[in-house]
XYZ file of C-alpha atoms in Angstrom:
651
model
C 21.938 15.259 63.048
C 24.580 14.315 60.504
C 23.168 12.623 57.397
C 24.839 9.210 56.919
C 23.960 8.637 53.255
C 27.510 9.218 52.116
C 29.244 6.965 54.616
C 26.816 4.127 53.902
C 27.069 4.317 50.148
C 30.702 5.104 49.361
C 30.995 4.792 45.610
C 32.521 5.384 42.213
C 32.018 5.368 38.552
C 32.338 5.086 34.977
C 33.421 3.859 31.699
C 34.811 5.972 28.938
C 32.949 6.845 25.770
C 29.529 5.256 25.740
C 30.463 2.133 27.679
C 28.838 1.893 31.084
C 29.280 0.111 34.392
C 26.176 -1.892 35.176
C 26.953 -3.888 38.300
C 24.946 -3.414 41.479
C 26.272 -1.058 44.119
C 27.930 -2.808 47.040
C 29.202 -1.669 50.395
C 32.887 -0.803 50.328
C 35.460 0.263 52.932
C 34.954 3.447 54.909
C 38.392 4.809 54.003
C 40.433 5.244 50.856
C 44.194 5.635 50.544
C 45.378 8.798 48.837
C 48.874 9.077 47.324
C 50.572 12.452 46.965
C 54.012 13.867 46.147
C 55.137 10.983 43.963
C 58.878 10.654 43.283
C 60.854 7.983 41.399
C 64.402 7.167 42.499
C 67.121 8.073 39.983
C 67.639 4.447 38.951
C 63.897 3.800 38.669
C 63.918 1.014 41.273
C 61.842 2.712 43.982
C 58.850 5.007 44.224
C 58.226 7.318 47.176
C 54.902 8.888 48.079
C 52.980 10.427 50.947
C 50.082 8.131 51.823
C 47.076 9.328 53.773
C 43.579 8.070 54.517
C 40.356 9.706 53.377
C 37.294 8.848 55.455
C 33.888 8.488 53.847
C 32.130 10.736 56.324
C 34.526 13.676 55.948
C 35.793 13.613 52.343
C 38.971 15.205 53.750
C 42.409 13.537 53.586
C 44.111 12.870 56.894
C 46.340 15.901 57.395
C 49.147 13.715 58.701
C 49.942 10.791 56.424
C 53.267 8.949 56.220
C 56.166 8.860 53.759
C 56.269 5.447 52.063
C 58.921 3.940 49.777
C 57.969 1.015 47.515
C 59.756 -1.281 45.151
C 58.894 0.028 41.674
C 58.256 -3.428 40.226
C 56.470 -5.318 42.972
C 54.969 -2.484 44.996
C 56.346 -4.023 48.188
C 56.862 -1.400 50.889
C 60.570 -1.163 51.682
C 60.524 1.840 54.040
C 58.160 4.043 56.033
C 59.041 7.383 57.609
C 56.918 9.176 60.181
C 59.223 11.359 62.276
C 56.607 13.916 63.394
C 53.176 12.520 64.386
C 51.830 16.072 64.777
C 52.924 17.129 61.276
C 51.687 17.003 57.721
C 54.246 15.934 55.103
C 54.836 17.251 51.585
C 57.397 17.607 48.800
C 59.216 14.270 48.612
C 62.471 14.521 46.584
C 65.238 11.969 45.952
C 68.894 12.923 46.297
C 70.961 12.652 43.092
C 72.617 9.441 44.310
C 69.268 7.891 45.268
C 70.352 7.178 48.842
C 68.244 9.825 50.591
C 64.837 11.458 50.542
C 64.095 15.041 51.482
C 60.631 16.215 52.511
C 59.026 18.902 54.647
C 57.021 18.373 57.826
C 54.629 21.155 58.853
C 53.396 21.475 62.430
C 50.369 23.743 62.031
C 49.882 24.300 65.768
C 53.499 25.273 66.332
C 53.571 27.255 63.049
C 56.858 25.619 62.058
C 58.076 23.564 59.106
C 61.051 21.205 59.263
C 63.162 20.022 56.347
C 63.846 16.326 56.927
C 66.237 13.942 55.210
C 65.561 10.222 55.408
C 68.147 7.552 54.588
C 69.045 4.043 55.726
C 65.816 3.806 57.707
C 66.501 6.915 59.810
C 65.529 10.583 59.598
C 67.411 13.791 60.426
C 65.990 17.316 60.663
C 68.390 19.532 58.740
C 66.649 22.845 59.478
C 63.404 24.305 60.816
C 61.540 27.342 59.532
C 59.411 29.498 61.814
C 56.670 29.701 59.231
C 55.882 27.719 56.093
C 58.082 25.845 53.631
C 57.561 23.654 50.582
C 59.121 22.186 47.417
C 62.513 20.844 48.543
C 65.023 20.453 45.683
C 68.486 18.880 45.832
C 71.417 20.621 44.179
C 73.089 18.742 41.356
C 75.994 17.675 43.580
C 73.659 16.585 46.398
C 75.322 18.867 48.947
C 72.504 21.374 49.374
C 68.720 21.393 49.572
C 66.682 24.375 48.439
C 63.138 25.162 49.593
C 60.507 27.865 49.211
C 59.993 29.390 52.654
C 57.950 32.129 54.329
C 59.335 33.242 57.667
C 56.651 34.301 60.138
C 53.816 33.452 57.751
C 50.470 35.020 58.646
C 48.473 32.463 56.626
C 48.892 29.280 54.654
C 50.337 29.987 51.220
C 47.788 30.320 48.420
C 44.696 32.371 47.653
C 42.318 29.460 48.347
C 43.408 29.440 51.996
C 41.681 31.532 54.647
C 42.941 35.113 54.611
C 44.317 36.951 57.601
C 41.855 39.014 59.610
C 41.238 42.376 57.927
C 41.670 44.577 60.995
C 44.084 47.386 61.800
C 46.116 49.006 59.037
C 45.459 46.963 55.914
C 47.934 45.935 53.211
C 51.110 47.128 54.887
C 52.975 43.809 55.167
C 52.895 40.906 52.738
C 54.149 37.386 53.297
C 56.974 36.786 50.830
C 57.916 33.245 49.801
C 61.634 33.082 49.090
C 64.186 30.577 47.835
C 66.386 29.406 50.689
C 69.152 26.796 50.873
C 70.566 24.595 53.621
C 73.404 22.099 53.670
C 72.081 18.567 53.187
C 73.990 17.583 56.327
C 72.214 20.285 58.341
C 72.913 23.828 59.406
C 71.529 27.349 59.191
C 69.057 28.302 56.484
C 70.257 30.932 54.024
C 67.713 32.973 52.097
C 68.733 33.609 48.501
C 65.980 35.479 46.648
C 65.062 39.086 47.574
C 62.905 39.884 50.597
C 60.394 41.901 48.543
C 59.676 39.178 45.968
C 57.323 36.187 46.102
C 58.634 33.060 44.359
C 56.000 30.619 43.102
C 57.996 27.829 41.446
C 61.688 27.272 40.811
C 64.427 24.976 39.535
C 68.192 24.730 39.995
C 70.493 25.802 37.172
C 73.684 23.832 36.358
C 75.883 26.564 37.873
C 74.125 26.374 41.250
C 71.720 29.261 40.722
C 67.995 29.217 40.125
C 65.274 29.963 37.621
C 61.881 30.896 39.005
C 58.494 32.431 38.411
C 58.295 35.431 40.705
C 56.617 38.776 41.330
C 57.115 41.609 43.767
C 54.513 42.214 46.461
C 51.502 40.176 47.475
C 51.930 36.532 46.527
C 48.218 35.689 46.433
C 47.534 38.462 43.950
C 50.544 38.784 41.693
C 51.027 35.337 40.162
C 49.134 36.571 37.082
C 51.899 39.115 36.439
C 54.835 36.914 37.475
C 58.005 36.987 35.386
C 60.469 34.255 34.548
C 63.688 35.186 36.324
C 67.166 33.900 37.136
C 68.406 34.239 40.720
C 72.113 34.323 41.533
C 72.677 31.989 44.504
C 75.642 33.979 45.854
C 74.357 37.546 45.541
C 70.578 37.136 45.299
C 70.546 39.357 42.242
C 67.545 38.802 39.991
C 67.723 38.891 36.212
C 64.582 38.803 34.086
C 64.673 36.023 31.507
C 61.224 36.718 30.054
C 58.177 38.798 30.953
C 55.324 37.479 28.794
C 51.830 38.902 29.209
C 50.390 35.389 29.643
C 50.429 33.391 32.865
C 53.460 31.129 33.273
C 54.016 27.942 35.292
C 56.356 24.968 35.785
C 59.759 26.486 34.919
C 62.422 23.822 34.262
C 65.985 24.057 32.978
C 66.402 21.958 29.819
C 68.777 21.437 26.890
C 71.820 20.930 29.126
C 71.191 24.208 30.875
C 70.905 26.311 27.742
C 67.163 26.946 27.948
C 64.176 27.105 30.231
C 60.922 25.356 29.389
C 57.624 26.453 30.881
C 53.861 26.295 30.370
C 52.221 29.534 29.263
C 48.627 30.433 28.610
C 45.397 31.833 29.974
C 45.104 30.479 33.518
C 42.703 31.665 36.183
C 44.139 29.916 39.269
C 47.670 29.198 40.423
C 48.068 25.430 40.487
C 45.361 24.801 37.874
C 47.928 24.736 35.080
C 47.047 24.670 31.399
C 48.403 26.163 28.198
C 51.067 25.681 25.546
C 54.676 24.583 25.944
C 57.336 27.288 25.594
C 61.111 27.526 25.699
C 63.362 30.539 26.093
C 67.179 30.774 26.271
C 68.461 30.869 29.845
C 70.344 34.035 28.934
C 66.994 35.654 28.056
C 65.021 36.397 24.939
C 61.636 35.930 23.326
C 59.793 32.740 24.377
C 59.050 30.299 21.560
C 55.701 28.463 21.493
C 56.392 24.811 20.695
C 52.745 23.673 20.587
C 51.020 26.626 18.939
C 47.665 25.713 17.420
C 47.441 22.319 19.119
C 43.918 21.206 20.070
C 45.229 19.980 23.409
C 46.190 21.555 26.725
C 49.600 21.035 28.316
C 48.835 20.490 32.010
C 52.225 19.681 33.545
C 55.944 19.623 32.839
C 58.636 17.900 34.863
C 62.314 17.052 34.491
C 64.793 14.740 36.194
C 68.351 14.556 35.023
C 68.268 14.968 31.243
C 64.731 13.609 31.018
C 61.625 15.719 30.513
C 57.986 14.676 30.590
C 54.844 16.527 29.616
C 51.210 15.688 30.334
C 48.380 16.878 28.122
C 44.595 16.874 28.247
C 43.199 15.992 24.825
C 39.415 16.075 24.927
C 38.400 13.524 27.539
C 41.821 11.812 27.590
C 44.936 12.301 29.709
C 48.251 11.720 27.891
C 51.855 11.353 29.065
C 54.499 12.433 26.528
C 58.275 12.354 26.439
C 59.702 15.772 25.560
C 62.733 15.919 23.261
C 64.276 19.260 22.325
C 67.143 17.949 20.178
C 67.174 19.457 16.666
C 65.316 17.289 14.180
C 63.789 15.061 16.867
C 60.072 14.611 17.441
C 59.002 17.133 20.085
C 56.426 15.038 21.959
C 56.365 11.247 21.902
C 53.184 9.782 23.433
C 53.976 7.119 26.030
C 50.544 6.399 27.511
C 47.008 7.775 27.523
C 43.588 7.044 28.963
C 40.309 8.611 30.025
C 41.674 9.060 33.533
C 42.976 11.605 35.984
C 46.732 11.589 36.528
C 48.500 13.005 39.567
C 52.116 12.982 40.651
C 54.257 15.290 42.727
C 54.785 18.797 41.406
C 53.644 17.444 38.037
C 51.109 14.839 36.974
C 53.863 12.334 36.223
C 57.184 11.579 37.931
C 60.260 10.397 36.019
C 63.480 8.715 37.073
C 66.594 10.825 36.514
C 68.114 7.850 34.723
C 65.212 7.828 32.290
C 64.225 4.230 33.010
C 60.744 4.650 34.483
C 57.778 6.952 34.956
C 55.069 6.885 37.615
C 51.713 8.541 38.172
C 48.728 8.217 40.460
C 45.915 7.124 38.159
C 42.185 7.092 38.850
C 38.966 7.298 36.876
C 35.248 7.174 37.549
C 35.395 3.405 38.027
C 38.720 2.904 39.744
C 40.124 4.684 42.803
C 43.654 6.007 42.793
C 46.574 3.590 42.630
C 50.243 4.235 41.895
C 51.093 3.158 38.349
C 54.662 2.579 37.110
C 55.951 1.898 33.614
C 59.366 1.157 32.162
C 60.488 3.550 29.446
C 61.627 1.908 26.230
C 61.430 2.728 22.578
C 57.637 2.554 22.352
C 54.515 2.925 24.461
C 54.818 2.379 28.200
C 53.088 -0.621 29.778
C 51.628 1.268 32.727
C 50.680 -1.037 35.610
C 49.463 -0.437 39.179
C 51.936 -1.364 41.914
C 49.563 -0.643 44.809
C 46.357 -2.454 45.730
C 45.274 -0.495 48.787
C 41.953 0.528 47.232
C 40.923 -2.603 45.325
C 38.016 -3.285 47.697
C 36.247 -0.191 46.380
C 33.668 -1.024 43.734
C 31.911 1.082 41.073
C 28.650 2.556 42.302
C 27.612 4.803 39.455
C 27.499 4.838 35.697
C 29.081 7.509 33.519
C 29.673 8.351 29.920
C 31.574 10.930 27.954
C 29.327 13.023 25.719
C 30.128 15.525 22.991
C 27.859 18.001 21.231
C 27.980 20.946 18.869
C 27.535 24.516 20.039
C 27.942 27.449 17.660
C 30.373 25.516 15.504
C 32.440 24.185 18.403
C 32.617 20.627 19.651
C 32.069 20.585 23.396
C 32.640 17.658 25.759
C 31.249 16.741 29.155
C 30.488 13.867 31.520
C 27.139 12.417 32.540
C 27.121 10.507 35.839
C 24.033 8.525 36.813
C 23.140 6.245 39.740
C 24.249 2.665 39.276
C 20.799 1.459 40.309
C 18.446 3.009 37.721
C 15.689 5.213 39.075
C 12.077 4.586 38.143
C 11.126 6.908 35.302
C 13.242 9.930 34.447
C 15.856 11.165 36.899
C 16.278 14.745 38.107
C 19.671 16.184 37.112
C 22.127 18.628 38.675
C 24.322 20.574 36.238
C 27.695 21.056 37.936
C 29.738 23.973 36.573
C 33.459 23.838 37.298
C 35.500 26.675 38.733
C 38.212 28.554 36.958
C 37.033 29.316 34.330
C 40.357 27.917 33.064
C 39.926 24.374 34.320
C 38.017 21.226 33.404
C 36.033 18.277 34.686
C 38.256 15.191 34.418
C 37.483 11.642 35.518
C 37.734 11.266 39.271
C 36.714 8.499 41.615
C 33.352 9.478 43.140
C 32.762 7.577 46.344
C 31.882 10.034 49.106
C 30.907 13.617 49.774
C 28.092 15.651 48.263
C 28.382 14.176 44.763
C 27.983 10.608 45.986
C 25.127 11.579 48.261
C 23.288 13.207 45.352
C 23.775 10.110 43.188
C 22.615 7.878 46.030
C 19.397 9.913 46.188
C 18.710 9.323 42.506
C 20.089 12.512 40.951
C 22.087 12.466 37.731
C 25.110 14.789 37.542
C 26.106 16.594 34.342
C 29.631 18.029 34.185
C 30.159 20.087 31.004
C 33.485 21.505 29.806
C 32.284 24.600 27.895
C 34.424 27.185 26.098
C 36.968 28.550 28.546
C 37.868 25.027 29.692
C 41.050 23.041 29.133
C 41.367 20.079 26.797
C 40.966 21.619 23.348
C 43.817 24.097 23.092
C 44.300 27.777 23.828
C 41.811 29.029 21.244
C 39.042 27.160 23.057
C 40.291 28.270 26.499
C 40.408 31.902 25.394
C 36.943 31.842 23.817
C 35.215 33.373 26.853
C 37.437 36.455 27.174
C 35.176 39.479 27.805
C 32.190 37.126 27.566
C 31.771 35.538 31.007
C 28.426 33.763 31.178
C 27.682 34.299 27.495
C 29.044 31.626 25.211
C 29.844 29.246 28.052
C 26.213 29.231 29.231
C 25.056 28.643 25.659
C 27.474 25.688 25.454
C 26.063 24.301 28.694
C 22.458 24.741 27.565
C 23.271 22.899 24.325
C 24.874 20.164 26.399
C 21.715 19.769 28.462
C 19.729 19.368 25.238
C 22.176 16.633 24.178
C 21.793 14.854 27.514
C 17.999 14.923 27.297
C 18.239 13.191 23.910
C 20.746 10.602 25.138
C 19.479 9.614 28.597
C 16.253 9.327 30.637
C 16.555 12.704 32.362
C 13.592 14.792 33.521
C 14.012 18.166 31.824
C 11.500 19.665 34.238
C 13.629 18.831 37.278
C 16.970 20.470 36.610
C 19.264 22.042 39.180
C 22.507 23.990 38.785
C 25.425 24.038 41.213
C 28.908 25.554 41.161
C 31.674 26.959 43.353
C 33.964 29.939 42.632
C 33.588 30.696 38.899
C 30.970 27.947 39.018
C 29.271 29.935 41.794
C 29.249 32.990 39.547
C 27.822 30.860 36.746
C 25.036 29.633 39.035
C 24.194 33.257 39.843
C 24.393 34.219 36.180
C 22.308 31.241 35.070
C 19.370 31.974 37.360
C 19.276 35.569 36.092
C 19.345 34.443 32.448
C 17.249 31.281 32.405
C 14.149 29.895 34.065
C 15.027 26.371 32.987
C 16.322 25.383 36.426
C 14.108 24.711 39.414
C 16.838 25.035 42.051
C 20.354 26.437 42.290
C 23.327 26.413 44.655
C 25.938 29.177 44.340
C 29.111 28.573 46.332
C 31.586 31.445 46.763
C 30.206 33.215 43.719
C 30.524 36.679 42.196
C 27.438 38.868 41.815
C 28.889 42.248 40.899
C 32.200 42.369 39.030
C 32.620 46.096 39.698
C 32.468 45.820 43.494
C 34.309 42.477 43.358
C 37.270 44.163 41.696
C 37.767 46.307 44.779
C 36.942 43.632 47.364
C 38.956 40.569 46.382
C 42.604 39.868 47.127
C 43.506 38.693 43.610
C 42.342 41.418 41.203
C 45.314 40.827 38.879
C 43.641 37.688 37.508
C 40.863 39.736 35.960
C 42.911 41.812 33.500
C 43.659 38.966 31.029
C 39.971 37.995 30.961
C 38.367 41.446 30.836
C 41.106 43.247 28.920
C 41.305 46.168 31.343
C 40.654 47.043 34.971
C 37.178 47.813 36.273
C 38.251 51.440 36.521
C 39.325 51.625 32.876
C 36.443 49.648 31.307
C 33.546 49.405 33.781
C 31.027 48.602 31.037
C 32.368 45.095 30.343
C 32.341 44.323 34.086
C 28.810 45.591 34.517
C 27.545 43.597 31.551
C 28.842 40.357 33.086
C 27.363 40.996 36.554
C 24.368 38.872 37.627
C 23.047 41.787 39.693
C 22.505 43.702 36.457
C 19.778 41.211 35.523
C 18.607 40.287 39.026
C 14.993 41.170 38.197
C 14.852 38.167 35.855
C 15.660 35.731 38.673
C 12.963 33.203 39.595
C 14.982 30.154 40.722
C 15.226 29.258 44.447
C 18.923 29.662 45.274
C 21.064 28.498 48.202
C 24.233 30.582 48.677
C 27.281 29.772 50.819
C 30.739 31.287 51.279
C 33.676 31.358 53.697
C 34.040 34.347 56.004
C 37.718 34.831 55.064
C 37.517 33.979 51.387
C 40.272 35.968 49.640
C 39.268 34.912 46.114
C 35.498 35.502 46.341
C 34.758 37.643 49.410
C 31.474 37.060 51.278
C 30.206 40.544 50.375
C 29.513 39.185 46.876
C 27.254 36.470 48.234
C 25.506 38.993 50.490
C 24.823 41.238 47.472
C 23.225 38.403 45.509
C 21.231 37.133 48.495
C 19.958 40.663 49.127
C 18.930 41.022 45.484
C 17.045 37.721 45.444
C 15.205 38.626 48.643
C 14.239 41.969 47.134
C 12.810 40.110 44.120
C 10.856 37.720 46.365
C 12.890 34.694 45.199
C 13.311 31.913 47.811
C 16.906 32.040 49.002
C 19.194 31.156 51.888
C 22.703 32.426 52.701
C 25.295 30.708 54.922
C 28.656 32.304 55.776
C 31.097 29.870 57.391
C 33.163 31.362 60.193
C 36.901 31.563 59.554
C 36.692 29.582 56.302
C 38.563 30.435 53.131
C 37.813 29.688 49.494
C 38.570 26.022 50.200
C 36.864 24.743 53.334
C 38.958 22.656 55.698
C 36.834 22.021 58.790
C 34.828 18.759 58.737
C 31.861 20.205 60.620
C 31.504 22.997 58.052
C 31.830 20.565 55.144
C 29.173 18.336 56.720
C 26.848 21.274 57.236
C 27.313 22.470 53.663
C 26.570 19.010 52.276
C 23.389 18.637 54.315
C 22.150 22.052 53.226
C 22.823 21.314 49.535
C 21.055 17.955 49.715
C 18.128 19.476 51.551
C 17.845 22.338 49.086
C 17.739 20.155 45.986
C 15.382 17.672 47.649
C 13.039 20.506 48.576
C 12.769 21.954 45.082
C 13.432 19.002 42.757
C 11.844 16.037 44.517
């Protein structure tokens, strides 16, 4: 039977620094409104978003949602668009004159995606793709709309989605995502970029062409070797602007069309962006690092008209900056910051083309997401919420930001504890984030496994060890060729700091992670007996065999320095199976059957090794699931198993 702890105790957290929320947990609504694909009209007067409901007992956003337009000052809803009840919406974009909105509507059952334009309270379908489409962009004159489309797609775009069945002749046909354009008034879709090239992100150029990050071949695998290119809209010819060895993201034309700005750095997952800010002439050349040596991570870049905005993670704080590339001007001007999570559309902040306003979806451990808008002036922005859909949700846990020293580095993390103090010392679960190039940032905890653990009296520790974002590229690159080494030592030092700062039972510690965090759980239990229980989700047990099994082996070269065939020793040294005989910790393992990023064979290898060592273990493989699980029944089952496992060994 489904455990109802989560739905009864929907919750959320925390104050920044050492301040703490101390009110008593109260019952709150069973749903929460989620805002995605934020866009500000060119004159700054309206904000569009895709609103959907998240239910407490599923922790999954409604796949449908509706397109909502609000007054930017009052938050009053001035329009709603829902032309396809069977579809999911994405990619809201304002036309240059501010009179129309473009967005895509995907009908998963029909395997089609429509490009829709909404204006004057009505909607028109301008084209339909037999496959997938995303990221609509208006041309500068408003006459055309570009999209990224995959005709006849065999799977949802992205390596975290479930892979196609591996039967028949393997690897002979790849889905290729291409730039395509359609008249804004409707008509046939015209593909622009080459048929053998996967385009990840793009932007229009002033002459009606495009800049893009792109790579030939398999799109799931080759983002790590993508180049910055220009695409001629008339001929489809591709010209390489830059081919840096780092990962690149968020290409945008700046400086009146003379240059391209992008984010470059060590990144382990497409979409989990972090690095330094670069520019390169549109004609081509050597990229210039504008933020070299900064102890901060650039996490998003967006432009509208002549305006450019950057977001950065600086320690435990999220910052929005105005970007100015004029000679002699200050590069980044801080507009607003807070110990929060910021989300927008393609970036973490949206800006009006006229430069009058910015908007972001802001949440933290205490407050659920609301749309915030601020007017841009000469100084800091007075960022205020314009929505109140989630105000009935109340804090139901306490959190604090902690920092500690580890081998000369300052490391930061978050400690979340139940809002109603437990009697005596609490057991604690150490949650290790994926990536490794990622971070734990403040997020509203109110449902799902995390809330259920807190409701049962567990504390949660979320460290950001070396390899994480938030302290610059030197810190992010500090675990190259050292997976599980320095980062585990940082985490162990963080646990020591927590034990000194809070009433935590050091004899009842658990460890839990997914993806790279799953690997770290496997690594931890073969290198420490400190933990009494572990959960390893979609982990990696043997880097040598993993290299040949996964669908994204290109990501490994920047971190290991060479392929597994050229330098097997470094892969072997980082493999938990190499030290499996040291394992003593009871470990629950789960994985999706069609996980492209971390194939189930890795979980089977680790489970087999633990059984051979006589270590209590359990393995669950979820049918048809990818790296990110989508089915509510599977998510429910996973949560119940995790709760049961920690209760069994830590209670």
